[in-house]
Short mmCIF file of C-alpha atoms in Angstrom, two decimals:
data_model
loop_
_atom_site.label_atom_id
_atom_site.label_comp_id
_atom_site.label_asym_id
_atom_site.label_seq_id
_atom_site.Cartn_x
_atom_site.Cartn_y
_atom_site.Cartn_z
CA ASP G 1 74.64 99.88 90.89
CA GLU G 2 77.95 99.88 90.60
CA TYR G 3 81.07 98.18 91.48
CA CYS G 4 85.15 99.53 91.78
CA THR G 5 87.88 97.17 90.87
CA GLU G 6 90.71 97.61 93.46
CA PHE G 7 93.18 100.19 92.79
CA LEU G 8 95.56 99.56 89.97
CA ARG G 9 98.73 100.76 90.24
CA VAL G 10 100.37 103.10 87.68
CA PRO G 11 104.13 103.74 88.59
CA ASP G 12 106.26 106.80 89.00
CA ARG G 13 109.27 105.55 88.04
CA GLY G 14 110.56 104.17 85.28
CA GLU G 15 110.24 104.96 81.86
CA THR G 16 106.32 105.25 80.52
CA SER G 17 106.54 103.71 77.26
CA PRO G 18 103.58 102.00 75.48
CA LYS G 19 104.39 98.59 76.32
CA LEU G 20 103.73 99.91 79.80
CA VAL G 21 101.02 101.65 79.77
CA ALA G 22 99.06 99.39 77.47
CA GLY G 23 99.90 96.39 80.65
CA ILE G 24 97.83 98.85 82.48
CA ALA G 25 94.95 99.41 80.56
CA ALA G 26 94.70 96.00 79.85
CA LYS G 27 94.28 94.85 83.59
CA TYR G 28 90.91 96.29 83.24
CA ASP G 29 88.43 94.15 82.22
CA PRO G 30 84.58 94.76 81.84
CA ARG G 31 83.35 91.79 81.35
CA GLU G 32 84.44 90.72 85.22
CA LEU G 33 81.05 90.59 87.29
CA GLY G 34 79.38 89.45 84.24
CA ASP G 35 76.06 91.71 84.11
CA ALA G 36 76.36 92.62 87.99
CA GLY G 37 76.52 96.10 86.74
CA ALA G 38 78.43 99.03 85.85
CA LEU G 39 82.17 98.55 86.25
CA ALA G 40 84.37 101.51 87.33
CA VAL G 41 88.43 102.05 87.22
CA GLN G 42 90.54 102.87 90.72
CA PHE G 43 94.07 104.43 89.42
CA MET G 44 96.99 104.73 92.21
CA GLY G 45 99.53 107.23 91.20
CA ALA G 46 101.43 110.38 91.18
CA THR G 47 102.35 111.24 87.99
CA PRO G 48 99.98 112.74 85.81
CA GLU G 49 101.70 112.05 82.57
CA ARG G 50 101.49 108.97 82.76
CA LEU G 51 97.75 109.08 84.80
CA GLU G 52 96.29 110.36 81.36
CA ALA G 53 98.43 108.36 78.86
CA VAL G 54 96.67 105.04 80.92
CA VAL G 55 93.36 107.02 81.47
CA ARG G 56 93.52 107.39 77.42
CA GLN G 57 94.59 103.70 76.51
CA LEU G 58 91.90 102.61 78.68
CA VAL G 59 89.07 104.26 76.35
CA ALA G 60 90.79 103.58 73.54
CA GLN G 61 91.06 99.83 74.38
CA ALA G 62 87.41 99.50 75.22
CA PRO G 63 84.90 96.85 73.59
CA PRO G 64 82.43 99.02 72.41
CA GLY G 65 79.67 99.59 75.06
CA GLY G 66 82.75 98.51 77.66
CA LEU G 67 83.54 102.00 78.71
CA PRO G 68 83.80 101.86 82.27
CA ALA G 69 81.48 103.63 84.23
CA ARG G 70 84.05 106.21 85.55
CA VAL G 71 87.60 106.26 86.20
CA ASP G 72 89.00 107.15 90.23
CA LEU G 73 91.91 108.51 91.50
CA ASN G 74 92.62 107.22 95.02
CA CYS G 75 93.94 109.45 97.34
CA GLY G 76 92.59 107.26 100.14
CA CYS G 77 95.02 104.47 100.62
CA PRO G 78 97.25 105.34 103.80
CA ALA G 79 99.67 102.44 103.70
CA ASN G 80 103.08 103.05 103.55
CA THR G 81 104.09 101.44 100.70
CA VAL G 82 102.16 103.81 98.37
CA THR G 83 102.48 107.18 100.37
CA GLY G 84 106.44 106.30 100.51
CA LYS G 85 106.05 105.97 96.34
CA GLY G 86 104.09 109.79 96.62
CA ALA G 87 100.65 108.24 95.53
CA GLY G 88 97.87 107.27 97.90
CA SER G 89 96.87 110.04 100.53
CA SER G 90 100.22 111.43 100.34
CA LEU G 91 99.16 113.45 97.72
CA LEU G 92 96.59 114.89 99.76
CA ARG G 93 100.16 117.39 101.40
CA THR G 94 100.09 118.60 97.79
CA PRO G 95 96.83 119.62 96.26
CA GLU G 96 98.29 121.67 93.27
CA LEU G 97 99.51 117.78 92.60
CA LEU G 98 95.73 116.11 92.88
CA GLY G 99 94.88 118.93 90.51
CA GLU G 100 96.91 118.03 88.31
CA CYS G 101 96.89 114.37 88.51
CA VAL G 102 92.50 114.92 87.70
CA ARG G 103 93.03 117.29 84.60
CA ALA G 104 95.69 115.06 83.78
CA MET G 105 93.19 111.91 83.57
CA ARG G 106 90.05 114.04 82.37
CA ARG G 107 92.31 115.03 79.66
CA GLY G 108 92.87 111.44 78.80
CA ALA G 109 89.42 110.53 79.53
CA GLY G 110 88.46 113.39 76.85
CA GLY G 111 85.14 113.10 77.57
CA GLN G 112 84.33 109.76 77.42
CA VAL G 113 84.35 108.78 80.92
CA PRO G 114 84.08 110.58 84.75
CA VAL G 115 87.05 111.32 86.55
CA THR G 116 86.23 111.05 90.04
CA VAL G 117 88.74 111.40 93.17
CA LYS G 118 88.25 109.00 96.60
CA MET G 119 90.17 110.88 99.35
CA ARG G 120 90.94 111.32 103.57
CA SER G 121 90.23 114.56 105.11
CA GLY G 122 94.29 114.66 105.12
CA TYR G 123 97.32 113.42 105.79
CA ASP G 124 98.68 114.43 109.12
CA SER G 125 95.71 116.21 109.87
CA PRO G 126 93.00 118.11 107.66
CA ALA G 127 94.53 121.55 107.58
CA LEU G 128 94.79 120.90 103.99
CA PHE G 129 91.17 119.29 103.38
CA GLU G 130 89.60 122.40 102.05
CA ASP G 131 92.76 123.04 99.54
CA ASN G 132 92.41 119.64 98.71
CA LEU G 133 88.38 119.69 97.77
CA LEU G 134 89.07 123.00 95.37
CA ALA G 135 91.75 120.83 93.86
CA ALA G 136 89.77 118.14 92.69
CA GLU G 137 87.15 120.36 92.13
CA GLU G 138 88.42 122.96 89.95
CA ALA G 139 90.76 120.23 88.31
CA GLY G 140 87.16 118.49 86.95
CA ALA G 141 86.29 115.63 89.29
CA GLU G 142 83.16 115.26 88.70
CA MET G 143 82.55 113.48 92.29
CA ILE G 144 84.63 113.50 95.82
CA SER G 145 84.25 110.56 98.07
CA VAL G 146 85.41 111.89 101.50
CA HIS G 147 86.62 108.91 104.10
CA PRO G 148 86.82 111.11 107.13
CA ARG G 149 89.93 110.05 108.64
CA THR G 150 93.84 111.44 108.10
CA LYS G 151 95.83 109.26 107.42
CA ALA G 152 97.89 109.19 109.94
CA GLN G 153 94.55 107.81 112.16
CA GLY G 154 94.51 104.80 109.16
CA TYR G 155 91.55 103.21 110.33
CA ARG G 156 91.44 103.83 113.80
CA GLY G 157 90.35 106.53 115.93
CA ARG G 158 87.42 108.86 115.29
CA ALA G 159 85.79 109.79 111.81
CA ASP G 160 85.40 113.28 111.76
CA TRP G 161 81.97 113.30 110.19
CA GLU G 162 82.29 117.39 109.89
CA ARG G 163 84.39 116.77 107.29
CA ILE G 164 81.38 114.94 104.69
CA ALA G 165 79.22 118.42 105.80
CA GLN G 166 82.30 120.67 104.96
CA ALA G 167 82.76 119.15 101.50
CA LYS G 168 79.04 119.14 100.88
CA ARG G 169 79.37 122.57 101.44
#
């Protein structure tokens, strides 16, 4: 079994100080669930350099046997407080930036931890769905989880299950 943390916010404003990076990485506690199973870490942010620094710090400070199961880029959160800061599902408006974030997280992980992506089918529409899938895949995401609704739909409306089939192709 595998479990995932609530998202850890990687702010996009201000200076990227060692204290900020260490503080975010320190929020991960590999013993949080005891022996319940592997724990993955979910990050929310949109600044590649800062995501890279936080993932690198998280890997460096993990105790023996305490590496996360994976690190995940959240591109699914529809909350306006998140998307208004360029994170969460707002990354789906710019596939290039999504790809840059994944590449940065992979550099930070240094091959020691898989990097994954959780995404929606789009922001206002699924028009960029395939572009976002390809951006994540080409940047090296080892797994992509799809919530088949757009940000605009939130948690309402009908899920477009065809997007899951499209993602598998």
